[in-house]
Amino acid sequence: MIDFDLHIHTKFSSDGEFGIAEIINLILNRGINYFSVTDHNSVRGIEETFSLIQDKKIGFIPGIEIDCDYKGINLHVLGYGIDWTSEDFEILEKEMFSKEMDSFAQMIVNLNELGFCIDEESVLAKAKGKQPTAELVAEVMLSDSKYHTPLLRPYMEGGERSDMPYINFYLNYFAQGKPAFVPIEFMDYINAIEIIKDNGGTPVVAHPGLNLKGREYIVDELLNNGAEGLEVFNNYHSIEQIDYFVSVIRERNGIMTSGSDFHGKIKPLIQIGQFKFDDSCEKEVRSSIQRLTSQRH
């Protein structure tokens, strides 16, 4: 039985929905015994998590998911077992917030030029002080008929992309290389590795098959340059990708992790503790969890 999930987002992520107490209730209801909160470029939920699980028999690994760049490829690196009290993470979050806010105006321009109908003010009002994400833009457009255009039809009820309309909209229009993509100068991959290790953590590449699709071999470079493991099991990898990443990690005796990448409403088909998994790897994943709980740099 899968009772672990090492990739969970809360309201402290720009695109997360639930508060810490709600997340913990979901975890307990699903029988999760080991978990990690890994918010985007933020550790603000970790102290509250520790506080709320004090009287519960549940294992928690403090974490973060850092946006970074490797040779022009947007990557996410998970940092486990970090010292979340470090000022480094406060600085990181402020810098990322500033960069993402700076990109927002161009996101709106790009969409309107493509034939969508949306204005900055409506999205910012919905964001309520958080970063206005592409998924939020989609939510605003889909929730108000005045923004409806033919381009939105695939994401409306019954459309071919309506199963997870917000994240699908992001993947179709704002993922790297897509027509409305706005490049952001994320920190270099090596710097992301350093900030994690300098603060006692273990760096693991998040969903490499999603970011490196067609170039999965690059994980060898990432592991040679500081990463200590791969998120092998998640909701994005194909069976072929899983088999490849398992073989890479086994050869190196690296960290093998699993996570749902739960966010809430932007990924409604993704639930805590649910992801593609190979039972033959359970022992290795559990061993990796134990390594993460004891490893300090």
PDB file of C-alpha atoms in Angstrom:
ATOM      1  CA  MET A   1       0.000   0.000   0.000  1.00  0.00           C
ATOM      2  CA  ILE A   2       1.274   3.442  -0.922  1.00  0.00           C
ATOM      3  CA  ASP A   3       1.346   5.488   2.262  1.00  0.00           C
ATOM      4  CA  PHE A   4       3.780   8.186   1.154  1.00  0.00           C
ATOM      5  CA  ASP A   5       3.605  11.342  -0.943  1.00  0.00           C
ATOM      6  CA  LEU A   6       6.650  13.593  -1.139  1.00  0.00           C
ATOM      7  CA  HIS A   7       5.303  16.270  -3.483  1.00  0.00           C
ATOM      8  CA  ILE A   8       2.363  18.258  -2.115  1.00  0.00           C
ATOM      9  CA  HIS A   9       1.484  21.934  -2.608  1.00  0.00           C
ATOM     10  CA  THR A  10      -0.443  24.206  -0.263  1.00  0.00           C
ATOM     11  CA  LYS A  11      -1.881  27.720  -0.490  1.00  0.00           C
ATOM     12  CA  PHE A  12       1.668  29.003  -0.026  1.00  0.00           C
ATOM     13  CA  SER A  13       2.344  28.006  -3.634  1.00  0.00           C
ATOM     14  CA  SER A  14       1.123  30.567  -6.149  1.00  0.00           C
ATOM     15  CA  ASP A  15      -1.077  27.862  -7.687  1.00  0.00           C
ATOM     16  CA  GLY A  16      -1.989  25.890  -4.550  1.00  0.00           C
ATOM     17  CA  GLU A  17      -5.494  25.797  -3.083  1.00  0.00           C
ATOM     18  CA  PHE A  18      -5.576  24.358   0.442  1.00  0.00           C
ATOM     19  CA  GLY A  19      -4.264  25.544   3.787  1.00  0.00           C
ATOM     20  CA  ILE A  20      -1.978  23.406   5.934  1.00  0.00           C
ATOM     21  CA  ALA A  21      -4.748  22.122   8.227  1.00  0.00           C
ATOM     22  CA  GLU A  22      -6.800  21.038   5.211  1.00  0.00           C
ATOM     23  CA  ILE A  23      -3.789  19.281   3.681  1.00  0.00           C
ATOM     24  CA  ILE A  24      -3.103  17.376   6.890  1.00  0.00           C
ATOM     25  CA  ASN A  25      -6.745  16.258   7.076  1.00  0.00           C
ATOM     26  CA  LEU A  26      -6.525  14.980   3.506  1.00  0.00           C
ATOM     27  CA  ILE A  27      -3.295  13.160   4.339  1.00  0.00           C
ATOM     28  CA  LEU A  28      -4.770  11.486   7.402  1.00  0.00           C
ATOM     29  CA  ASN A  29      -7.959  10.520   5.563  1.00  0.00           C
ATOM     30  CA  ARG A  30      -5.917   8.854   2.828  1.00  0.00           C
ATOM     31  CA  GLY A  31      -3.737   6.921   5.261  1.00  0.00           C
ATOM     32  CA  ILE A  32      -0.493   8.691   4.388  1.00  0.00           C
ATOM     33  CA  ASN A  33       2.314   8.007   6.875  1.00  0.00           C
ATOM     34  CA  TYR A  34       5.155   9.954   5.222  1.00  0.00           C
ATOM     35  CA  PHE A  35       4.752  13.237   3.382  1.00  0.00           C
ATOM     36  CA  SER A  36       6.469  16.435   2.368  1.00  0.00           C
ATOM     37  CA  VAL A  37       5.115  19.918   1.720  1.00  0.00           C
ATOM     38  CA  THR A  38       7.026  21.232  -1.294  1.00  0.00           C
ATOM     39  CA  ASP A  39       5.674  24.659  -2.170  1.00  0.00           C
ATOM     40  CA  HIS A  40       6.978  26.592  -5.148  1.00  0.00           C
ATOM     41  CA  ASN A  41       9.948  28.694  -4.013  1.00  0.00           C
ATOM     42  CA  SER A  42       8.470  28.994  -0.522  1.00  0.00           C
ATOM     43  CA  VAL A  43       8.868  27.410   2.922  1.00  0.00           C
ATOM     44  CA  ARG A  44       6.176  29.457   4.672  1.00  0.00           C
ATOM     45  CA  GLY A  45       3.972  26.454   5.366  1.00  0.00           C
ATOM     46  CA  ILE A  46       6.568  24.290   7.078  1.00  0.00           C
ATOM     47  CA  GLU A  47       6.465  25.694  10.603  1.00  0.00           C
ATOM     48  CA  GLU A  48       2.671  25.377  10.724  1.00  0.00           C
ATOM     49  CA  THR A  49       2.901  21.820   9.415  1.00  0.00           C
ATOM     50  CA  PHE A  50       5.278  20.789  12.180  1.00  0.00           C
ATOM     51  CA  SER A  51       3.000  22.433  14.733  1.00  0.00           C
ATOM     52  CA  LEU A  52      -0.138  20.638  13.533  1.00  0.00           C
ATOM     53  CA  ILE A  53       1.382  17.135  13.373  1.00  0.00           C
ATOM     54  CA  GLN A  54       3.031  17.173  16.810  1.00  0.00           C
ATOM     55  CA  ASP A  55       0.436  14.832  18.308  1.00  0.00           C
ATOM     56  CA  LYS A  56       0.057  12.656  15.214  1.00  0.00           C
ATOM     57  CA  LYS A  57       1.986   9.524  14.239  1.00  0.00           C
ATOM     58  CA  ILE A  58       3.064  10.733  10.837  1.00  0.00           C
ATOM     59  CA  GLY A  59       6.441  11.323   9.222  1.00  0.00           C
ATOM     60  CA  PHE A  60       7.115  14.737   7.734  1.00  0.00           C
ATOM     61  CA  ILE A  61      10.064  15.908   5.625  1.00  0.00           C
ATOM     62  CA  PRO A  62      10.326  19.700   5.199  1.00  0.00           C
ATOM     63  CA  GLY A  63      10.684  20.592   1.541  1.00  0.00           C
ATOM     64  CA  ILE A  64      10.597  23.154  -1.245  1.00  0.00           C
ATOM     65  CA  GLU A  65      10.323  23.111  -5.047  1.00  0.00           C
ATOM     66  CA  ILE A  66      12.670  25.572  -6.727  1.00  0.00           C
ATOM     67  CA  ASP A  67      12.271  26.865 -10.283  1.00  0.00           C
ATOM     68  CA  CYS A  68      15.598  26.954 -12.101  1.00  0.00           C
ATOM     69  CA  ASP A  69      17.276  26.835 -15.495  1.00  0.00           C
ATOM     70  CA  TYR A  70      19.651  24.245 -16.931  1.00  0.00           C
ATOM     71  CA  LYS A  71      21.133  25.152 -20.321  1.00  0.00           C
ATOM     72  CA  GLY A  72      17.935  26.918 -21.334  1.00  0.00           C
ATOM     73  CA  ILE A  73      15.605  24.226 -19.971  1.00  0.00           C
ATOM     74  CA  ASN A  74      13.134  25.141 -17.240  1.00  0.00           C
ATOM     75  CA  LEU A  75      13.490  22.660 -14.379  1.00  0.00           C
ATOM     76  CA  HIS A  76      12.089  22.131 -10.892  1.00  0.00           C
ATOM     77  CA  VAL A  77      14.334  20.868  -8.107  1.00  0.00           C
ATOM     78  CA  LEU A  78      12.901  19.512  -4.869  1.00  0.00           C
ATOM     79  CA  GLY A  79      14.864  20.189  -1.697  1.00  0.00           C
ATOM     80  CA  TYR A  80      14.223  17.751   1.156  1.00  0.00           C
ATOM     81  CA  GLY A  81      15.279  18.018   4.782  1.00  0.00           C
ATOM     82  CA  ILE A  82      16.189  21.683   4.442  1.00  0.00           C
ATOM     83  CA  ASP A  83      16.678  24.177   7.253  1.00  0.00           C
ATOM     84  CA  TRP A  84      13.494  26.102   6.456  1.00  0.00           C
ATOM     85  CA  THR A  85      14.402  28.840   8.949  1.00  0.00           C
ATOM     86  CA  SER A  86      17.275  30.020   6.751  1.00  0.00           C
ATOM     87  CA  GLU A  87      17.054  33.562   5.414  1.00  0.00           C
ATOM     88  CA  ASP A  88      18.114  32.161   2.023  1.00  0.00           C
ATOM     89  CA  PHE A  89      14.593  30.889   1.380  1.00  0.00           C
ATOM     90  CA  GLU A  90      12.963  34.163   2.337  1.00  0.00           C
ATOM     91  CA  ILE A  91      15.221  35.949  -0.150  1.00  0.00           C
ATOM     92  CA  LEU A  92      14.478  33.316  -2.805  1.00  0.00           C
ATOM     93  CA  GLU A  93      10.727  33.736  -2.446  1.00  0.00           C
ATOM     94  CA  LYS A  94      10.895  37.527  -2.676  1.00  0.00           C
ATOM     95  CA  GLU A  95      13.084  37.397  -5.775  1.00  0.00           C
ATOM     96  CA  MET A  96      10.824  34.875  -7.494  1.00  0.00           C
ATOM     97  CA  PHE A  97       7.695  36.871  -6.659  1.00  0.00           C
ATOM     98  CA  SER A  98       9.246  39.972  -8.212  1.00  0.00           C
ATOM     99  CA  LYS A  99      10.285  38.139 -11.393  1.00  0.00           C
ATOM    100  CA  GLU A 100       6.894  36.528 -11.864  1.00  0.00           C
ATOM    101  CA  MET A 101       5.064  39.798 -11.309  1.00  0.00           C
ATOM    102  CA  ASP A 102       7.311  41.460 -13.872  1.00  0.00           C
ATOM    103  CA  SER A 103       6.301  38.837 -16.454  1.00  0.00           C
ATOM    104  CA  PHE A 104       2.558  39.131 -15.905  1.00  0.00           C
ATOM    105  CA  ALA A 105       1.821  42.117 -18.155  1.00  0.00           C
ATOM    106  CA  GLN A 106       3.480  40.402 -21.120  1.00  0.00           C
ATOM    107  CA  MET A 107       1.456  37.237 -20.450  1.00  0.00           C
ATOM    108  CA  ILE A 108      -1.748  39.236 -20.897  1.00  0.00           C
ATOM    109  CA  VAL A 109      -0.419  40.963 -24.016  1.00  0.00           C
ATOM    110  CA  ASN A 110       0.528  37.617 -25.559  1.00  0.00           C
ATOM    111  CA  LEU A 111      -2.892  36.109 -24.913  1.00  0.00           C
ATOM    112  CA  ASN A 112      -4.808  39.038 -26.348  1.00  0.00           C
ATOM    113  CA  GLU A 113      -2.612  39.007 -29.439  1.00  0.00           C
ATOM    114  CA  LEU A 114      -3.479  35.337 -29.911  1.00  0.00           C
ATOM    115  CA  GLY A 115      -7.193  36.118 -29.864  1.00  0.00           C
ATOM    116  CA  PHE A 116      -8.173  35.696 -26.232  1.00  0.00           C
ATOM    117  CA  CYS A 117     -10.002  38.390 -24.252  1.00  0.00           C
ATOM    118  CA  ILE A 118      -8.664  39.183 -20.780  1.00  0.00           C
ATOM    119  CA  ASP A 119      -7.502  42.165 -18.739  1.00  0.00           C
ATOM    120  CA  GLU A 120      -4.843  42.473 -16.044  1.00  0.00           C
ATOM    121  CA  GLU A 121      -7.092  43.989 -13.386  1.00  0.00           C
ATOM    122  CA  SER A 122      -9.534  41.077 -13.199  1.00  0.00           C
ATOM    123  CA  VAL A 123      -6.753  38.534 -12.772  1.00  0.00           C
ATOM    124  CA  LEU A 124      -4.913  40.601 -10.157  1.00  0.00           C
ATOM    125  CA  ALA A 125      -8.131  41.011  -8.180  1.00  0.00           C
ATOM    126  CA  LYS A 126      -8.642  37.247  -8.197  1.00  0.00           C
ATOM    127  CA  ALA A 127      -5.017  36.658  -7.182  1.00  0.00           C
ATOM    128  CA  LYS A 128      -5.502  38.604  -3.928  1.00  0.00           C
ATOM    129  CA  GLY A 129      -1.830  39.452  -3.584  1.00  0.00           C
ATOM    130  CA  LYS A 130      -0.429  36.145  -4.804  1.00  0.00           C
ATOM    131  CA  GLN A 131       1.402  35.731  -8.080  1.00  0.00           C
ATOM    132  CA  PRO A 132      -1.108  35.737 -10.970  1.00  0.00           C
ATOM    133  CA  THR A 133      -0.410  32.410 -12.671  1.00  0.00           C
ATOM    134  CA  ALA A 134      -1.398  31.199 -16.125  1.00  0.00           C
ATOM    135  CA  GLU A 135      -3.783  28.778 -14.439  1.00  0.00           C
ATOM    136  CA  LEU A 136      -5.467  31.674 -12.660  1.00  0.00           C
ATOM    137  CA  VAL A 137      -5.812  33.540 -15.959  1.00  0.00           C
ATOM    138  CA  ALA A 138      -7.621  30.510 -17.346  1.00  0.00           C
ATOM    139  CA  GLU A 139      -9.885  30.333 -14.293  1.00  0.00           C
ATOM    140  CA  VAL A 140     -10.860  33.990 -14.648  1.00  0.00           C
ATOM    141  CA  MET A 141     -11.600  33.653 -18.370  1.00  0.00           C
ATOM    142  CA  LEU A 142     -13.604  30.455 -17.976  1.00  0.00           C
ATOM    143  CA  SER A 143     -15.670  31.798 -15.064  1.00  0.00           C
ATOM    144  CA  ASP A 144     -17.009  34.880 -16.867  1.00  0.00           C
ATOM    145  CA  SER A 145     -18.795  34.768 -20.230  1.00  0.00           C
ATOM    146  CA  LYS A 146     -17.520  38.205 -21.176  1.00  0.00           C
ATOM    147  CA  TYR A 147     -14.092  36.621 -21.684  1.00  0.00           C
ATOM    148  CA  HIS A 148     -15.326  33.642 -23.692  1.00  0.00           C
ATOM    149  CA  THR A 149     -13.849  33.264 -27.160  1.00  0.00           C
ATOM    150  CA  PRO A 150     -13.706  30.296 -29.560  1.00  0.00           C
ATOM    151  CA  LEU A 151     -10.160  29.579 -28.365  1.00  0.00           C
ATOM    152  CA  LEU A 152     -11.529  28.754 -24.904  1.00  0.00           C
ATOM    153  CA  ARG A 153     -13.959  26.081 -26.096  1.00  0.00           C
ATOM    154  CA  PRO A 154     -11.566  23.122 -25.575  1.00  0.00           C
ATOM    155  CA  TYR A 155     -11.340  24.056 -21.866  1.00  0.00           C
ATOM    156  CA  MET A 156     -15.075  24.549 -21.291  1.00  0.00           C
ATOM    157  CA  GLU A 157     -17.324  21.778 -19.998  1.00  0.00           C
ATOM    158  CA  GLY A 158     -17.391  18.962 -22.514  1.00  0.00           C
ATOM    159  CA  GLY A 159     -14.308  20.205 -24.359  1.00  0.00           C
ATOM    160  CA  GLU A 160     -11.395  17.921 -25.149  1.00  0.00           C
ATOM    161  CA  ARG A 161      -9.171  19.684 -22.597  1.00  0.00           C
ATOM    162  CA  SER A 162     -11.833  20.185 -19.905  1.00  0.00           C
ATOM    163  CA  ASP A 163     -10.724  17.347 -17.600  1.00  0.00           C
ATOM    164  CA  MET A 164      -8.146  19.659 -15.989  1.00  0.00           C
ATOM    165  CA  PRO A 165      -8.820  22.944 -17.804  1.00  0.00           C
ATOM    166  CA  TYR A 166      -6.527  25.271 -15.836  1.00  0.00           C
ATOM    167  CA  ILE A 167      -3.344  23.223 -15.999  1.00  0.00           C
ATOM    168  CA  ASN A 168      -4.132  22.148 -19.566  1.00  0.00           C
ATOM    169  CA  PHE A 169      -4.419  25.788 -20.559  1.00  0.00           C
ATOM    170  CA  TYR A 170      -1.008  26.443 -19.011  1.00  0.00           C
ATOM    171  CA  LEU A 171       0.519  23.453 -20.809  1.00  0.00           C
ATOM    172  CA  ASN A 172      -0.953  24.526 -24.155  1.00  0.00           C
ATOM    173  CA  TYR A 173      -0.089  28.212 -23.988  1.00  0.00           C
ATOM    174  CA  PHE A 174       2.474  29.042 -21.304  1.00  0.00           C
ATOM    175  CA  ALA A 175       4.763  26.049 -20.965  1.00  0.00           C
ATOM    176  CA  GLN A 176       8.247  26.598 -22.360  1.00  0.00           C
ATOM    177  CA  GLY A 177       8.074  26.915 -26.147  1.00  0.00           C
ATOM    178  CA  LYS A 178       4.305  27.468 -26.308  1.00  0.00           C
ATOM    179  CA  PRO A 179       2.756  30.509 -28.097  1.00  0.00           C
ATOM    180  CA  ALA A 180       2.144  32.736 -25.037  1.00  0.00           C
ATOM    181  CA  PHE A 181       5.272  31.680 -23.133  1.00  0.00           C
ATOM    182  CA  VAL A 182       7.053  34.491 -21.305  1.00  0.00           C
ATOM    183  CA  PRO A 183      10.648  33.648 -20.354  1.00  0.00           C
ATOM    184  CA  ILE A 184      11.642  34.327 -16.751  1.00  0.00           C
ATOM    185  CA  GLU A 185      15.263  34.479 -15.667  1.00  0.00           C
ATOM    186  CA  PHE A 186      15.170  31.694 -13.087  1.00  0.00           C
ATOM    187  CA  MET A 187      18.237  30.936 -11.006  1.00  0.00           C
ATOM    188  CA  ASP A 188      20.790  28.613 -12.545  1.00  0.00           C
ATOM    189  CA  TYR A 189      20.367  24.921 -11.761  1.00  0.00           C
ATOM    190  CA  ILE A 190      23.734  24.823  -9.973  1.00  0.00           C
ATOM    191  CA  ASN A 191      22.636  27.681  -7.708  1.00  0.00           C
ATOM    192  CA  ALA A 192      19.415  25.850  -6.866  1.00  0.00           C
ATOM    193  CA  ILE A 193      21.448  22.781  -5.900  1.00  0.00           C
ATOM    194  CA  GLU A 194      23.747  24.941  -3.780  1.00  0.00           C
ATOM    195  CA  ILE A 195      20.992  26.706  -1.843  1.00  0.00           C
ATOM    196  CA  ILE A 196      19.476  23.335  -0.953  1.00  0.00           C
ATOM    197  CA  LYS A 197      22.760  21.724   0.100  1.00  0.00           C
ATOM    198  CA  ASP A 198      24.018  24.835   1.896  1.00  0.00           C
ATOM    199  CA  ASN A 199      20.905  24.597   4.065  1.00  0.00           C
ATOM    200  CA  GLY A 200      21.248  20.934   4.969  1.00  0.00           C
ATOM    201  CA  GLY A 201      18.961  19.556   2.272  1.00  0.00           C
ATOM    202  CA  THR A 202      18.996  16.855  -0.377  1.00  0.00           C
ATOM    203  CA  PRO A 203      18.252  17.959  -3.977  1.00  0.00           C
ATOM    204  CA  VAL A 204      16.009  15.747  -6.109  1.00  0.00           C
ATOM    205  CA  VAL A 205      14.937  16.572  -9.675  1.00  0.00           C
ATOM    206  CA  ALA A 206      11.135  16.898  -9.829  1.00  0.00           C
ATOM    207  CA  HIS A 207       9.174  15.102 -12.598  1.00  0.00           C
ATOM    208  CA  PRO A 208      12.175  14.967 -14.974  1.00  0.00           C
ATOM    209  CA  GLY A 209      10.139  13.244 -17.661  1.00  0.00           C
ATOM    210  CA  LEU A 210       7.800  16.223 -17.859  1.00  0.00           C
ATOM    211  CA  ASN A 211      10.523  18.861 -18.212  1.00  0.00           C
ATOM    212  CA  LEU A 212      12.940  16.758 -20.260  1.00  0.00           C
ATOM    213  CA  LYS A 213      10.498  14.967 -22.538  1.00  0.00           C
ATOM    214  CA  GLY A 214      12.531  13.559 -25.413  1.00  0.00           C
ATOM    215  CA  ARG A 215      15.776  14.437 -23.644  1.00  0.00           C
ATOM    216  CA  GLU A 216      15.519  12.155 -20.619  1.00  0.00           C
ATOM    217  CA  TYR A 217      19.228  11.341 -20.907  1.00  0.00           C
ATOM    218  CA  ILE A 218      19.995  14.785 -19.453  1.00  0.00           C
ATOM    219  CA  VAL A 219      19.207  13.403 -15.990  1.00  0.00           C
ATOM    220  CA  ASP A 220      22.709  11.921 -16.027  1.00  0.00           C
ATOM    221  CA  GLU A 221      24.134  15.433 -16.342  1.00  0.00           C
ATOM    222  CA  LEU A 222      21.871  16.681 -13.568  1.00  0.00           C
ATOM    223  CA  LEU A 223      22.973  13.872 -11.266  1.00  0.00           C
ATOM    224  CA  ASN A 224      26.612  14.532 -12.159  1.00  0.00           C
ATOM    225  CA  ASN A 225      26.088  18.177 -11.237  1.00  0.00           C
ATOM    226  CA  GLY A 226      24.677  17.918  -7.749  1.00  0.00           C
ATOM    227  CA  ALA A 227      21.264  16.263  -7.753  1.00  0.00           C
ATOM    228  CA  GLU A 228      21.142  13.218  -5.494  1.00  0.00           C
ATOM    229  CA  GLY A 229      17.967  11.689  -6.820  1.00  0.00           C
ATOM    230  CA  LEU A 230      15.004  11.736  -9.164  1.00  0.00           C
ATOM    231  CA  GLU A 231      11.271  11.892  -8.629  1.00  0.00           C
ATOM    232  CA  VAL A 232      10.703   8.650 -10.504  1.00  0.00           C
ATOM    233  CA  PHE A 233       7.021   8.096  -9.723  1.00  0.00           C
ATOM    234  CA  ASN A 234       4.373  10.757 -10.361  1.00  0.00           C
ATOM    235  CA  ASN A 235       1.338  11.480 -12.520  1.00  0.00           C
ATOM    236  CA  TYR A 236       3.281  12.610 -15.587  1.00  0.00           C
ATOM    237  CA  HIS A 237       5.751   9.872 -16.470  1.00  0.00           C
ATOM    238  CA  SER A 238       5.107   7.150 -19.019  1.00  0.00           C
ATOM    239  CA  ILE A 239       5.967   3.537 -18.178  1.00  0.00           C
ATOM    240  CA  GLU A 240       8.998   3.825 -20.455  1.00  0.00           C
ATOM    241  CA  GLN A 241      10.226   6.928 -18.636  1.00  0.00           C
ATOM    242  CA  ILE A 242       9.723   5.272 -15.252  1.00  0.00           C
ATOM    243  CA  ASP A 243      11.717   2.224 -16.336  1.00  0.00           C
ATOM    244  CA  TYR A 244      14.527   4.436 -17.593  1.00  0.00           C
ATOM    245  CA  PHE A 245      14.710   6.567 -14.445  1.00  0.00           C
ATOM    246  CA  VAL A 246      14.606   3.481 -12.232  1.00  0.00           C
ATOM    247  CA  SER A 247      17.582   2.032 -14.092  1.00  0.00           C
ATOM    248  CA  VAL A 248      19.531   5.292 -13.776  1.00  0.00           C
ATOM    249  CA  ILE A 249      18.907   5.575 -10.036  1.00  0.00           C
ATOM    250  CA  ARG A 250      19.677   1.923  -9.365  1.00  0.00           C
ATOM    251  CA  GLU A 251      22.995   2.194 -11.154  1.00  0.00           C
ATOM    252  CA  ARG A 252      23.957   5.168  -8.996  1.00  0.00           C
ATOM    253  CA  ASN A 253      22.293   4.022  -5.750  1.00  0.00           C
ATOM    254  CA  GLY A 254      20.589   7.406  -5.741  1.00  0.00           C
ATOM    255  CA  ILE A 255      17.451   8.715  -4.085  1.00  0.00           C
ATOM    256  CA  MET A 256      14.206   7.424  -5.674  1.00  0.00           C
ATOM    257  CA  THR A 257      11.120   9.430  -4.717  1.00  0.00           C
ATOM    258  CA  SER A 258       7.395   9.447  -5.420  1.00  0.00           C
ATOM    259  CA  GLY A 259       4.888  12.288  -5.354  1.00  0.00           C
ATOM    260  CA  SER A 260       1.465  13.277  -6.599  1.00  0.00           C
ATOM    261  CA  ASP A 261       2.245  16.971  -7.226  1.00  0.00           C
ATOM    262  CA  PHE A 262      -1.108  17.722  -5.615  1.00  0.00           C
ATOM    263  CA  HIS A 263      -2.333  21.304  -6.011  1.00  0.00           C
ATOM    264  CA  GLY A 264      -6.105  21.173  -5.662  1.00  0.00           C
ATOM    265  CA  LYS A 265      -8.457  22.719  -8.209  1.00  0.00           C
ATOM    266  CA  ILE A 266      -5.899  23.384 -10.935  1.00  0.00           C
ATOM    267  CA  LYS A 267      -5.204  19.634 -11.120  1.00  0.00           C
ATOM    268  CA  PRO A 268      -8.532  18.094 -10.058  1.00  0.00           C
ATOM    269  CA  LEU A 269      -7.646  14.600 -11.308  1.00  0.00           C
ATOM    270  CA  ILE A 270      -4.561  14.472  -9.073  1.00  0.00           C
ATOM    271  CA  GLN A 271      -5.156  13.405  -5.488  1.00  0.00           C
ATOM    272  CA  ILE A 272      -2.804  13.051  -2.530  1.00  0.00           C
ATOM    273  CA  GLY A 273      -1.142   9.655  -2.430  1.00  0.00           C
ATOM    274  CA  GLN A 274      -2.187   8.742  -5.959  1.00  0.00           C
ATOM    275  CA  PHE A 275       0.400   8.405  -8.735  1.00  0.00           C
ATOM    276  CA  LYS A 276       1.845   5.852 -11.125  1.00  0.00           C
ATOM    277  CA  PHE A 277       3.904   3.349  -9.162  1.00  0.00           C
ATOM    278  CA  ASP A 278       5.788   0.092  -9.621  1.00  0.00           C
ATOM    279  CA  ASP A 279       5.355  -2.096  -6.548  1.00  0.00           C
ATOM    280  CA  SER A 280       8.700  -3.770  -7.225  1.00  0.00           C
ATOM    281  CA  CYS A 281      10.363  -0.453  -6.264  1.00  0.00           C
ATOM    282  CA  GLU A 282       8.552   0.010  -2.954  1.00  0.00           C
ATOM    283  CA  LYS A 283      11.507  -1.142  -0.859  1.00  0.00           C
ATOM    284  CA  GLU A 284      13.842   1.271  -2.643  1.00  0.00           C
ATOM    285  CA  VAL A 285      11.470   4.211  -2.221  1.00  0.00           C
ATOM    286  CA  ARG A 286      11.033   3.476   1.475  1.00  0.00           C
ATOM    287  CA  SER A 287      14.796   3.247   1.834  1.00  0.00           C
ATOM    288  CA  SER A 288      15.105   6.619   0.099  1.00  0.00           C
ATOM    289  CA  ILE A 289      12.578   8.133   2.511  1.00  0.00           C
ATOM    290  CA  GLN A 290      14.692   6.918   5.424  1.00  0.00           C
ATOM    291  CA  ARG A 291      17.785   8.431   3.808  1.00  0.00           C
ATOM    292  CA  LEU A 292      15.992  11.740   3.421  1.00  0.00           C
ATOM    293  CA  THR A 293      14.935  11.818   7.051  1.00  0.00           C
ATOM    294  CA  SER A 294      18.486  11.191   8.291  1.00  0.00           C
ATOM    295  CA  GLN A 295      20.690  12.859   5.689  1.00  0.00           C
ATOM    296  CA  ARG A 296      22.261  16.205   6.589  1.00  0.00           C
ATOM    297  CA  HIS A 297      24.960  17.974   4.559  1.00  0.00           C
TER     298      HIS A 297
END
